[in-house]
């Protein structure tokens, strides 16, 4: 990065500072304009510090388009971050940082510093055992081929299609498909390609892809990438809970797996796939739903491709379909509509109007607000609860000990974390308190991977240094300072969060405080407007 700004960049920053002053309210103390310039353009956020606090509601209305040129000259591989601080007396300071030259990322309520870009938090299904010994697939290739011919015949009649189906896929299907997928497909899926090479009318709500379309661009193609784990980034991904499919225990609780083979898509990022690595109650070759709309976890559709074809044929035979749209048949019936089951997995309770008595056994994510003195005994009705968010005063966390929670979010007056000691499944925990809390019991959680204490009053932060499994930690600026003053040791973090309204320069200084990191490249420019 250059050691100083060139005249055009200096002039642009001065002009932006003038615009900030011109748009300022009467009682402002300072202003911060944060801009991110990259290939996608320039985004900006403007906030004024006023006696009542930060005023974030003002549109920047500032011409910052010239930052793209500055970014091309001074920025990193992914662009340029600019933080411009302006004061009423006309003094201003800009900090410019090339994006991509560091792992510091602006977040909604602070900053995240990525120390290990390759690390991803483990998901529960990665540790799942496979099916019970002797469990085999239920698909039948001969029956699947016969059912396919019959389903296609009926669907062609319904839409008035007279041309014959495509010819079979060319070549040795298993020899083509197995190296691409990295795992051998089930025999009933292979049998379909020996009848016809895909068809837009198959399967329910999806298009069955031809082998050439499916395998386009090889292992790097978009269709095979659909089985890769979804990762939105640390800000929202660190405590994502993966929910179970219906029936429970059939599909691994992961958002991607190399044992999944996509074979049909809806054109919007969702896929049908055969699952060759099922969970303990699943079967090899079962058909699952994955993709954009299944980031909470995959969905189970049928025990096999053969069973899926039986479902289609039964639906057509009873006339439970809609073919009003040309070239498209929408199947209906409970076996196809998973909306009710998916919605039932999540339950919200306003404790001012309802109690935990409304919680049922299918709930996997529970969000309780306005809990006050809410008792948690009713949680025993949700033995499959994986994600709990609770707002109340003084919860009795002993009720949580028996639940298979992966993620817990508490906003409370006070809490006895000793009641969580040894919890066997808890992976991520967010805590907000009004009174002091002892966090040392969290060191006993064998799977604890992520922790946000930025809004908690913590008696002693030193126990955090000895939580060897911790890979993500969010604290306030004052908490980070206290922790670093108390100990030189930190857990082996892959990423860290700095919560609060912290300037970019201060955030860079905080990031530089992690051992083994090199000082971040940055350029600081100051000036004063003529009043």
Short mmCIF file of C-alpha atoms in Angstrom, two decimals:
data_model
loop_
_atom_site.label_atom_id
_atom_site.label_comp_id
_atom_site.label_asym_id
_atom_site.label_seq_id
_atom_site.Cartn_x
_atom_site.Cartn_y
_atom_site.Cartn_z
CA UNK A 1 0.00 0.00 0.00
CA UNK A 2 1.23 3.53 -0.75
CA UNK A 3 2.73 5.48 2.17
CA UNK A 4 0.57 8.53 1.50
CA UNK A 5 -2.51 9.58 -0.41
CA UNK A 6 -2.32 11.11 -3.86
CA UNK A 7 -3.94 14.54 -4.45
CA UNK A 8 -7.16 13.16 -6.05
CA UNK A 9 -7.76 10.92 -3.03
CA UNK A 10 -7.10 13.78 -0.60
CA UNK A 11 -9.54 15.99 -2.52
CA UNK A 12 -12.22 13.26 -2.46
CA UNK A 13 -11.92 12.78 1.30
CA UNK A 14 -12.14 16.54 1.88
CA UNK A 15 -15.27 16.71 -0.28
CA UNK A 16 -16.84 13.81 1.64
CA UNK A 17 -16.03 15.51 4.97
CA UNK A 18 -17.69 18.71 3.74
CA UNK A 19 -20.81 16.75 2.83
CA UNK A 20 -20.91 15.14 6.28
CA UNK A 21 -20.77 18.59 7.93
CA UNK A 22 -23.45 19.98 5.59
CA UNK A 23 -25.84 17.16 6.46
CA UNK A 24 -25.18 17.22 10.22
CA UNK A 25 -27.89 17.95 12.82
CA UNK A 26 -27.49 21.02 15.02
CA UNK A 27 -26.39 19.21 18.17
CA UNK A 28 -23.82 16.77 16.82
CA UNK A 29 -20.53 15.98 18.56
CA UNK A 30 -18.87 13.91 15.85
CA UNK A 31 -19.71 11.79 12.82
CA UNK A 32 -18.39 8.53 11.39
CA UNK A 33 -18.79 7.60 7.74
CA UNK A 34 -17.82 4.02 6.92
CA UNK A 35 -17.40 3.07 3.25
CA UNK A 36 -16.61 -0.26 1.64
CA UNK A 37 -15.39 -0.06 -1.97
CA UNK A 38 -14.98 -3.13 -4.16
CA UNK A 39 -15.98 -4.73 -7.44
CA UNK A 40 -19.63 -4.56 -6.46
CA UNK A 41 -19.55 -0.78 -5.98
CA UNK A 42 -19.44 1.37 -2.84
CA UNK A 43 -21.60 0.98 0.26
CA UNK A 44 -21.71 3.58 3.02
CA UNK A 45 -23.03 3.96 6.58
CA UNK A 46 -23.21 7.32 8.33
CA UNK A 47 -23.77 7.92 12.06
CA UNK A 48 -23.76 11.15 14.11
CA UNK A 49 -22.85 11.18 17.78
CA UNK A 50 -25.44 13.32 19.58
CA UNK A 51 -26.16 13.98 23.26
CA UNK A 52 -28.80 11.25 23.23
CA UNK A 53 -26.52 8.69 21.59
CA UNK A 54 -25.73 7.57 18.07
CA UNK A 55 -28.06 8.74 15.29
CA UNK A 56 -27.86 6.07 12.62
CA UNK A 57 -31.07 6.93 10.83
CA UNK A 58 -29.65 9.42 8.33
CA UNK A 59 -29.02 8.54 4.70
CA UNK A 60 -25.43 9.38 3.73
CA UNK A 61 -26.46 11.28 0.55
CA UNK A 62 -22.75 11.72 -0.15
CA UNK A 63 -20.99 11.34 -3.48
CA UNK A 64 -18.43 8.66 -2.77
CA UNK A 65 -18.27 7.14 -6.25
CA UNK A 66 -14.68 8.33 -6.61
CA UNK A 67 -13.70 5.74 -3.99
CA UNK A 68 -13.79 3.08 -6.69
CA UNK A 69 -10.86 4.75 -8.43
CA UNK A 70 -9.04 5.16 -5.11
CA UNK A 71 -9.70 1.49 -4.37
CA UNK A 72 -8.19 0.40 -7.67
CA UNK A 73 -5.04 2.40 -6.93
CA UNK A 74 -4.64 1.72 -3.22
CA UNK A 75 -6.92 -1.17 -2.29
CA UNK A 76 -6.28 -4.82 -1.72
CA UNK A 77 -7.50 -7.77 -3.79
CA UNK A 78 -11.06 -7.33 -2.54
CA UNK A 79 -11.21 -3.52 -2.36
CA UNK A 80 -10.79 -0.81 0.23
CA UNK A 81 -12.32 0.01 3.62
CA UNK A 82 -12.53 3.69 4.58
CA UNK A 83 -13.54 5.15 7.94
CA UNK A 84 -13.92 8.92 7.96
CA UNK A 85 -14.36 10.68 11.32
CA UNK A 86 -15.48 14.33 11.20
CA UNK A 87 -15.89 16.84 14.04
CA UNK A 88 -17.91 20.09 14.21
CA UNK A 89 -14.74 22.22 14.24
CA UNK A 90 -13.88 20.91 10.75
CA UNK A 91 -11.16 18.44 11.80
CA UNK A 92 -11.38 15.09 10.07
CA UNK A 93 -9.43 11.85 10.00
CA UNK A 94 -9.59 9.01 7.47
CA UNK A 95 -8.27 5.49 7.93
CA UNK A 96 -7.92 3.50 4.71
CA UNK A 97 -7.31 -0.26 4.81
CA UNK A 98 -6.92 -2.56 1.82
CA UNK A 99 -9.49 -5.33 2.08
CA UNK A 100 -8.03 -8.79 1.69
CA UNK A 101 -4.76 -7.76 3.30
CA UNK A 102 -6.22 -8.62 6.70
CA UNK A 103 -8.91 -10.73 8.26
CA UNK A 104 -10.83 -7.86 9.88
CA UNK A 105 -14.47 -7.76 8.76
CA UNK A 106 -17.03 -5.07 9.66
CA UNK A 107 -20.03 -6.65 11.41
CA UNK A 108 -23.49 -5.40 12.35
CA UNK A 109 -22.52 -4.64 15.95
CA UNK A 110 -18.75 -4.39 15.74
CA UNK A 111 -15.97 -6.27 13.98
CA UNK A 112 -14.86 -9.84 13.40
CA UNK A 113 -11.24 -10.81 13.01
CA UNK A 114 -10.62 -14.08 11.16
CA UNK A 115 -7.41 -15.77 12.27
CA UNK A 116 -7.90 -19.08 10.45
CA UNK A 117 -9.84 -18.62 7.17
CA UNK A 118 -9.98 -22.37 6.51
CA UNK A 119 -11.68 -23.33 9.79
CA UNK A 120 -15.40 -24.09 10.01
CA UNK A 121 -17.23 -24.97 13.24
CA UNK A 122 -18.17 -28.67 13.32
CA UNK A 123 -21.79 -29.62 12.77
CA UNK A 124 -23.57 -32.30 14.84
CA UNK A 125 -24.07 -34.73 11.96
CA UNK A 126 -20.36 -34.98 11.29
CA UNK A 127 -20.12 -37.25 14.35
CA UNK A 128 -23.26 -39.27 13.65
CA UNK A 129 -22.98 -43.00 13.30
CA UNK A 130 -24.24 -44.51 10.07
CA UNK A 131 -27.17 -46.90 9.75
CA UNK A 132 -27.42 -49.95 11.93
CA UNK A 133 -25.45 -52.98 10.80
CA UNK A 134 -27.25 -54.84 8.05
CA UNK A 135 -29.31 -51.82 6.93
CA UNK A 136 -29.57 -51.78 3.16
CA UNK A 137 -31.25 -49.63 0.58
CA UNK A 138 -34.84 -50.38 -0.38
CA UNK A 139 -34.56 -49.40 -4.02
CA UNK A 140 -35.35 -51.92 -6.76
CA UNK A 141 -33.83 -51.08 -10.16
CA UNK A 142 -36.31 -53.19 -12.17
CA UNK A 143 -39.31 -51.75 -10.38
CA UNK A 144 -37.87 -48.23 -10.66
CA UNK A 145 -37.50 -48.58 -14.44
CA UNK A 146 -41.07 -49.87 -14.77
CA UNK A 147 -42.48 -47.13 -12.56
CA UNK A 148 -40.59 -44.44 -14.48
CA UNK A 149 -42.06 -45.57 -17.79
CA UNK A 150 -45.57 -45.53 -16.32
CA UNK A 151 -45.17 -42.12 -14.63
CA UNK A 152 -43.77 -40.58 -17.83
CA UNK A 153 -46.65 -42.07 -19.86
CA UNK A 154 -49.23 -40.51 -17.55
CA UNK A 155 -47.48 -37.15 -17.34
CA UNK A 156 -47.07 -36.93 -21.13
CA UNK A 157 -50.80 -37.64 -21.51
CA UNK A 158 -51.70 -34.96 -18.96
CA UNK A 159 -49.67 -32.20 -20.66
CA UNK A 160 -50.46 -33.39 -24.19
CA UNK A 161 -46.88 -34.18 -25.07
CA UNK A 162 -46.57 -36.51 -28.06
CA UNK A 163 -42.84 -36.78 -28.68
CA UNK A 164 -41.06 -39.73 -27.07
CA UNK A 165 -38.79 -39.37 -24.01
CA UNK A 166 -35.10 -38.83 -24.48
CA UNK A 167 -32.99 -41.89 -25.29
CA UNK A 168 -31.01 -43.54 -22.49
CA UNK A 169 -27.83 -41.87 -21.23
CA UNK A 170 -24.87 -42.76 -23.39
CA UNK A 171 -22.00 -44.94 -22.24
CA UNK A 172 -21.58 -46.84 -18.99
CA UNK A 173 -23.68 -44.81 -16.54
CA UNK A 174 -22.03 -46.09 -13.37
CA UNK A 175 -18.57 -45.55 -14.84
CA UNK A 176 -19.49 -41.97 -15.70
CA UNK A 177 -21.37 -41.03 -12.57
CA UNK A 178 -19.30 -42.65 -9.81
CA UNK A 179 -15.98 -40.80 -10.38
CA UNK A 180 -17.86 -37.50 -10.65
CA UNK A 181 -19.82 -38.05 -7.43
CA UNK A 182 -16.98 -39.71 -5.54
CA UNK A 183 -19.39 -42.37 -4.29
CA UNK A 184 -21.31 -45.12 -6.09
CA UNK A 185 -24.96 -44.16 -6.74
CA UNK A 186 -27.82 -46.52 -5.85
CA UNK A 187 -28.84 -49.06 -8.47
CA UNK A 188 -32.37 -47.67 -8.87
CA UNK A 189 -31.08 -44.20 -9.84
CA UNK A 190 -28.69 -45.77 -12.35
CA UNK A 191 -31.59 -47.77 -13.79
CA UNK A 192 -33.52 -44.58 -14.56
CA UNK A 193 -30.71 -43.23 -16.73
CA UNK A 194 -30.79 -46.49 -18.68
CA UNK A 195 -34.42 -45.74 -19.54
CA UNK A 196 -34.10 -42.04 -20.42
CA UNK A 197 -31.47 -39.37 -19.88
CA UNK A 198 -33.38 -37.05 -17.58
CA UNK A 199 -36.71 -35.29 -18.13
CA UNK A 200 -38.12 -31.85 -17.18
CA UNK A 201 -41.38 -33.46 -15.99
CA UNK A 202 -39.55 -35.52 -13.37
CA UNK A 203 -39.55 -35.19 -10.34
CA UNK A 204 -42.05 -33.38 -8.12
CA UNK A 205 -41.30 -29.64 -8.36
CA UNK A 206 -37.83 -30.40 -9.71
CA UNK A 207 -36.23 -31.11 -13.08
CA UNK A 208 -34.43 -34.43 -13.45
CA UNK A 209 -31.10 -33.51 -15.01
CA UNK A 210 -29.46 -35.35 -17.89
CA UNK A 211 -26.01 -36.74 -17.15
CA UNK A 212 -24.35 -34.14 -19.35
CA UNK A 213 -26.18 -31.29 -17.58
CA UNK A 214 -25.59 -32.83 -14.18
CA UNK A 215 -21.86 -33.34 -14.71
CA UNK A 216 -21.16 -30.12 -16.58
CA UNK A 217 -17.85 -28.56 -15.44
CA UNK A 218 -16.96 -31.72 -13.52
CA UNK A 219 -16.39 -31.63 -9.78
CA UNK A 220 -16.37 -27.81 -9.84
CA UNK A 221 -19.78 -27.58 -11.48
CA UNK A 222 -22.69 -25.85 -9.81
CA UNK A 223 -24.74 -29.02 -9.29
CA UNK A 224 -22.11 -30.92 -7.32
CA UNK A 225 -21.36 -27.78 -5.31
CA UNK A 226 -24.95 -27.96 -4.04
CA UNK A 227 -23.83 -30.65 -1.59
CA UNK A 228 -21.14 -28.43 -0.11
CA UNK A 229 -21.72 -27.07 3.35
CA UNK A 230 -23.39 -23.67 3.39
CA UNK A 231 -21.32 -21.05 5.24
CA UNK A 232 -22.70 -17.50 5.63
CA UNK A 233 -19.61 -16.28 7.49
CA UNK A 234 -18.75 -15.97 11.17
CA UNK A 235 -21.19 -13.16 12.00
CA UNK A 236 -24.27 -15.35 11.55
CA UNK A 237 -22.79 -18.80 10.98
CA UNK A 238 -20.94 -19.39 14.24
CA UNK A 239 -24.06 -20.48 16.14
CA UNK A 240 -26.22 -21.88 13.35
CA UNK A 241 -28.06 -24.91 14.70
CA UNK A 242 -28.77 -27.71 12.21
CA UNK A 243 -32.19 -29.24 12.79
CA UNK A 244 -33.27 -32.85 12.34
CA UNK A 245 -35.23 -34.17 9.39
CA UNK A 246 -38.61 -35.89 9.54
CA UNK A 247 -38.55 -38.81 10.33
CA UNK A 248 -35.94 -38.03 12.99
CA UNK A 249 -32.52 -39.63 12.78
CA UNK A 250 -32.77 -40.46 9.07
CA UNK A 251 -30.49 -37.73 7.65
CA UNK A 252 -27.28 -36.42 9.15
CA UNK A 253 -27.62 -33.02 10.79
CA UNK A 254 -25.23 -31.25 8.43
CA UNK A 255 -25.78 -28.75 5.63
CA UNK A 256 -23.46 -30.53 3.22
CA UNK A 257 -21.90 -33.96 2.76
CA UNK A 258 -19.74 -35.72 0.18
CA UNK A 259 -22.09 -38.72 0.33
CA UNK A 260 -24.96 -36.79 -1.24
CA UNK A 261 -25.48 -37.05 -5.00
CA UNK A 262 -27.78 -34.37 -6.48
CA UNK A 263 -29.80 -35.47 -9.51
CA UNK A 264 -32.66 -32.95 -9.88
CA UNK A 265 -33.06 -29.22 -9.23
CA UNK A 266 -35.74 -26.55 -9.11
CA UNK A 267 -33.68 -23.84 -10.84
CA UNK A 268 -33.60 -21.80 -7.64
CA UNK A 269 -30.79 -23.43 -5.72
CA UNK A 270 -32.66 -26.43 -4.28
CA UNK A 271 -31.96 -30.07 -5.18
CA UNK A 272 -33.12 -33.61 -4.77
CA UNK A 273 -30.21 -35.88 -3.89
CA UNK A 274 -29.67 -39.53 -3.07
CA UNK A 275 -28.06 -39.91 0.33
CA UNK A 276 -25.34 -42.53 0.48
CA UNK A 277 -24.26 -41.56 4.01
CA UNK A 278 -27.50 -41.61 6.02
CA UNK A 279 -27.88 -41.25 9.77
CA UNK A 280 -28.60 -44.13 12.13
CA UNK A 281 -32.30 -44.52 11.18
CA UNK A 282 -31.84 -43.77 7.50
CA UNK A 283 -31.22 -46.01 4.51
CA UNK A 284 -28.55 -45.76 1.81
CA UNK A 285 -30.07 -44.33 -1.35
CA UNK A 286 -32.82 -42.37 0.43
CA UNK A 287 -33.97 -39.21 -1.36
CA UNK A 288 -33.40 -35.92 0.48
CA UNK A 289 -33.90 -32.23 -0.20
CA UNK A 290 -30.90 -29.93 0.04
CA UNK A 291 -29.91 -26.44 -1.04
CA UNK A 292 -30.81 -22.82 -0.51
CA UNK A 293 -34.06 -23.39 1.39
CA UNK A 294 -32.57 -26.14 3.58
CA UNK A 295 -29.85 -24.27 5.42
CA UNK A 296 -31.49 -25.28 8.71
CA UNK A 297 -30.88 -28.89 7.70
CA UNK A 298 -31.75 -31.29 4.87
CA UNK A 299 -35.23 -32.73 4.46
CA UNK A 300 -36.16 -36.39 4.01
CA UNK A 301 -38.51 -37.13 1.09
CA UNK A 302 -38.49 -40.88 0.38
CA UNK A 303 -36.69 -44.08 1.41
CA UNK A 304 -35.39 -44.57 -2.14
CA UNK A 305 -35.75 -43.36 -5.71
CA UNK A 306 -38.08 -46.32 -6.22
CA UNK A 307 -40.27 -45.17 -3.32
CA UNK A 308 -40.29 -41.65 -4.76
CA UNK A 309 -41.61 -43.01 -8.06
CA UNK A 310 -44.31 -44.96 -6.22
CA UNK A 311 -45.37 -41.74 -4.51
CA UNK A 312 -45.60 -39.95 -7.86
CA UNK A 313 -47.59 -42.75 -9.46
CA UNK A 314 -50.03 -42.98 -6.53
CA UNK A 315 -50.60 -39.22 -6.66
CA UNK A 316 -51.28 -39.24 -10.41
CA UNK A 317 -53.59 -42.26 -10.06
CA UNK A 318 -55.80 -40.51 -7.54
CA UNK A 319 -55.86 -37.32 -9.64
CA UNK A 320 -54.25 -35.20 -6.96
CA UNK A 321 -52.38 -32.79 -9.23
CA UNK A 322 -52.63 -29.46 -11.04
CA UNK A 323 -51.52 -29.08 -14.67
CA UNK A 324 -52.78 -25.57 -15.44
CA UNK A 325 -49.29 -24.28 -16.20
CA UNK A 326 -48.12 -25.47 -19.60
CA UNK A 327 -45.48 -28.19 -19.38
CA UNK A 328 -45.64 -28.40 -15.60
CA UNK A 329 -47.50 -30.74 -13.26
CA UNK A 330 -47.85 -29.84 -9.58
CA UNK A 331 -48.44 -32.81 -7.34
CA UNK A 332 -50.51 -32.39 -4.19
CA UNK A 333 -51.01 -34.32 -0.99
CA UNK A 334 -49.58 -34.59 2.48
CA UNK A 335 -46.63 -36.68 1.35
CA UNK A 336 -45.37 -33.75 -0.76
CA UNK A 337 -46.10 -30.77 1.45
CA UNK A 338 -43.43 -30.55 4.11
CA UNK A 339 -44.35 -26.99 5.06
CA UNK A 340 -46.32 -27.99 8.13
CA UNK A 341 -43.59 -30.28 9.42
CA UNK A 342 -40.85 -27.72 8.77
CA UNK A 343 -42.81 -24.93 10.46
CA UNK A 344 -43.56 -27.16 13.44
CA UNK A 345 -39.84 -27.47 14.15
CA UNK A 346 -39.71 -23.82 15.27
CA UNK A 347 -41.91 -22.36 17.99
CA UNK A 348 -42.13 -18.80 19.36
CA UNK A 349 -43.70 -17.88 22.67
CA UNK A 350 -44.49 -14.47 24.10
CA UNK A 351 -44.55 -15.46 27.77
CA UNK A 352 -46.91 -12.60 28.58
CA UNK A 353 -49.61 -14.44 26.63
CA UNK A 354 -48.63 -18.12 26.65
CA UNK A 355 -46.74 -20.68 28.70
CA UNK A 356 -44.38 -23.50 27.85
CA UNK A 357 -47.40 -25.83 27.90
CA UNK A 358 -47.78 -25.08 24.19
CA UNK A 359 -44.43 -26.69 23.43
CA UNK A 360 -44.80 -30.06 21.71
CA UNK A 361 -42.45 -32.93 21.04
CA UNK A 362 -41.58 -31.88 17.48
CA UNK A 363 -40.13 -28.50 18.48
CA UNK A 364 -36.41 -28.23 17.73
CA UNK A 365 -35.99 -24.45 17.91
CA UNK A 366 -37.71 -22.45 20.67
CA UNK A 367 -37.67 -18.68 21.10
CA UNK A 368 -39.20 -17.33 24.30
CA UNK A 369 -39.56 -13.59 24.91
CA UNK A 370 -40.79 -11.60 27.94
CA UNK A 371 -40.26 -14.56 30.23
CA UNK A 372 -40.06 -12.70 33.57
CA UNK A 373 -40.23 -15.43 36.23
CA UNK A 374 -40.99 -18.13 33.70
CA UNK A 375 -40.49 -21.69 34.91
CA UNK A 376 -38.67 -23.99 32.51
CA UNK A 377 -40.20 -27.28 33.60
CA UNK A 378 -42.31 -27.37 30.43
CA UNK A 379 -39.18 -27.88 28.35
CA UNK A 380 -39.35 -31.61 29.12
CA UNK A 381 -42.09 -31.71 26.46
CA UNK A 382 -39.47 -30.93 23.79
CA UNK A 383 -36.98 -33.83 23.95
CA UNK A 384 -35.61 -32.92 20.51
CA UNK A 385 -34.85 -29.27 21.30
CA UNK A 386 -31.56 -28.21 19.68
CA UNK A 387 -31.78 -24.40 19.70
CA UNK A 388 -33.13 -22.36 22.64
CA UNK A 389 -33.36 -18.57 22.93
CA UNK A 390 -34.72 -17.37 26.25
CA UNK A 391 -35.44 -13.94 27.74
CA UNK A 392 -36.34 -14.02 31.44
CA UNK A 393 -35.07 -12.96 34.87
CA UNK A 394 -33.56 -15.89 36.76
CA UNK A 395 -33.91 -19.14 34.84
CA UNK A 396 -33.45 -22.49 36.55
CA UNK A 397 -31.00 -23.97 34.05
CA UNK A 398 -31.26 -27.44 35.55
CA UNK A 399 -34.17 -27.95 33.15
CA UNK A 400 -31.75 -27.48 30.25
CA UNK A 401 -29.32 -30.18 31.34
CA UNK A 402 -31.36 -33.07 29.90
CA UNK A 403 -32.02 -31.39 26.52
CA UNK A 404 -29.88 -32.13 23.41
CA UNK A 405 -29.15 -28.44 22.90
CA UNK A 406 -26.54 -27.31 20.39
CA UNK A 407 -27.12 -23.59 20.81
CA UNK A 408 -28.32 -21.59 23.83
CA UNK A 409 -29.03 -17.86 23.91
CA UNK A 410 -29.88 -16.28 27.26
CA UNK A 411 -30.89 -12.71 28.05
CA UNK A 412 -31.37 -12.69 31.83
CA UNK A 413 -30.85 -10.70 34.99
CA UNK A 414 -28.65 -13.38 36.47
CA UNK A 415 -27.86 -17.05 35.95
CA UNK A 416 -26.16 -19.93 37.73
CA UNK A 417 -24.03 -21.43 34.96
CA UNK A 418 -23.00 -24.19 37.32
CA UNK A 419 -26.27 -25.88 36.36
CA UNK A 420 -24.85 -26.31 32.84
CA UNK A 421 -21.77 -28.19 34.09
CA UNK A 422 -20.78 -31.01 31.78
CA UNK A 423 -23.64 -30.47 29.31
CA UNK A 424 -22.77 -33.08 26.67
CA UNK A 425 -24.04 -31.43 23.45
CA UNK A 426 -23.90 -27.64 23.89
CA UNK A 427 -21.70 -26.13 21.18
CA UNK A 428 -22.48 -22.40 21.15
CA UNK A 429 -23.65 -20.04 23.88
CA UNK A 430 -24.66 -16.37 23.93
CA UNK A 431 -25.16 -14.73 27.32
CA UNK A 432 -26.49 -11.30 28.31
CA UNK A 433 -26.82 -10.50 32.01
CA UNK A 434 -27.47 -7.55 34.31
CA UNK A 435 -25.64 -9.01 37.30
CA UNK A 436 -22.22 -10.58 37.64
CA UNK A 437 -21.87 -14.18 36.50
CA UNK A 438 -19.22 -16.87 36.98
CA UNK A 439 -18.27 -18.39 33.60
CA UNK A 440 -15.82 -21.00 34.90
CA UNK A 441 -18.39 -23.87 34.65
CA UNK A 442 -18.38 -23.40 30.86
CA UNK A 443 -14.91 -24.93 30.83
CA UNK A 444 -16.56 -28.29 31.57
CA UNK A 445 -18.59 -28.33 28.33
CA UNK A 446 -16.85 -30.87 26.07
CA UNK A 447 -18.18 -29.52 22.77
CA UNK A 448 -18.24 -25.76 23.45
CA UNK A 449 -16.95 -24.12 20.27
CA UNK A 450 -18.35 -20.58 20.22
CA UNK A 451 -19.10 -18.07 22.98
CA UNK A 452 -20.50 -14.53 23.03
CA UNK A 453 -20.18 -12.78 26.40
CA UNK A 454 -20.09 -9.23 25.05
CA UNK A 455 -23.28 -8.22 26.87
CA UNK A 456 -22.67 -10.18 30.04
CA UNK A 457 -21.26 -8.91 33.35
CA UNK A 458 -18.47 -11.42 33.93
CA UNK A 459 -16.83 -11.75 37.34
CA UNK A 460 -13.54 -13.13 35.99
CA UNK A 461 -12.59 -13.61 32.35
CA UNK A 462 -9.45 -15.65 33.04
CA UNK A 463 -11.21 -19.05 32.79
CA UNK A 464 -11.69 -18.35 29.08
CA UNK A 465 -7.97 -18.80 28.52
CA UNK A 466 -8.23 -22.47 29.49
CA UNK A 467 -11.21 -23.42 27.31
CA UNK A 468 -9.15 -25.36 24.80
CA UNK A 469 -12.05 -26.22 22.50
CA UNK A 470 -13.14 -22.62 22.02
CA UNK A 471 -12.68 -21.40 18.45
CA UNK A 472 -14.89 -18.30 18.38
CA UNK A 473 -15.16 -15.67 21.13
CA UNK A 474 -17.02 -12.35 21.17
CA UNK A 475 -16.29 -9.76 23.86
CA UNK A 476 -16.66 -6.01 24.28
CA UNK A 477 -13.67 -3.71 23.91
CA UNK A 478 -13.37 -3.38 27.69
CA UNK A 479 -13.61 -7.16 28.18
CA UNK A 480 -10.86 -7.83 25.64
CA UNK A 481 -8.68 -5.28 27.40
CA UNK A 482 -9.33 -6.88 30.79
CA UNK A 483 -8.67 -10.38 29.47
CA UNK A 484 -5.38 -9.39 27.88
CA UNK A 485 -4.27 -7.62 31.04
CA UNK A 486 -5.17 -10.66 33.15
CA UNK A 487 -3.44 -13.32 31.06
CA UNK A 488 -1.16 -13.77 28.08
CA UNK A 489 -2.95 -16.98 27.13
CA UNK A 490 -5.96 -17.32 24.86
CA UNK A 491 -7.74 -20.38 23.52
CA UNK A 492 -6.78 -21.37 19.93
CA UNK A 493 -9.32 -19.09 18.26
CA UNK A 494 -10.17 -19.34 14.57
CA UNK A 495 -12.06 -16.04 14.73
CA UNK A 496 -12.80 -13.36 17.32
CA UNK A 497 -15.52 -10.74 17.66
CA UNK A 498 -15.25 -7.19 18.97
CA UNK A 499 -18.70 -5.95 19.99
CA UNK A 500 -19.73 -2.30 20.14
CA UNK A 501 -19.29 1.02 18.35
CA UNK A 502 -15.56 0.75 17.89
CA UNK A 503 -13.81 2.75 15.21
CA UNK A 504 -11.95 0.98 12.44
CA UNK A 505 -8.60 2.23 13.65
CA UNK A 506 -9.25 0.96 17.18
CA UNK A 507 -10.47 -2.35 15.74
CA UNK A 508 -7.25 -2.73 13.75
CA UNK A 509 -5.24 -2.07 16.90
CA UNK A 510 -7.32 -4.72 18.72
CA UNK A 511 -6.72 -7.23 15.91
CA UNK A 512 -2.98 -6.54 16.04
CA UNK A 513 -3.04 -7.67 19.67
CA UNK A 514 -3.46 -11.34 18.77
CA UNK A 515 -0.28 -13.36 18.93
CA UNK A 516 1.26 -14.39 15.65
CA UNK A 517 -0.45 -11.71 13.57
CA UNK A 518 1.43 -9.17 11.51
CA UNK A 519 0.55 -5.46 11.83
CA UNK A 520 -2.22 -4.51 9.42
CA UNK A 521 -1.47 -2.31 6.45
CA UNK A 522 -3.32 0.99 6.78
CA UNK A 523 -3.02 4.59 5.76
CA UNK A 524 -4.10 7.46 8.02
CA UNK A 525 -4.91 10.92 6.64
CA UNK A 526 -5.93 14.02 8.61
CA UNK A 527 -7.19 17.42 7.53
CA UNK A 528 -9.24 20.42 8.59
CA UNK A 529 -12.03 22.15 6.74
CA UNK A 530 -12.03 25.94 6.43
CA UNK A 531 -15.02 27.32 8.35
#
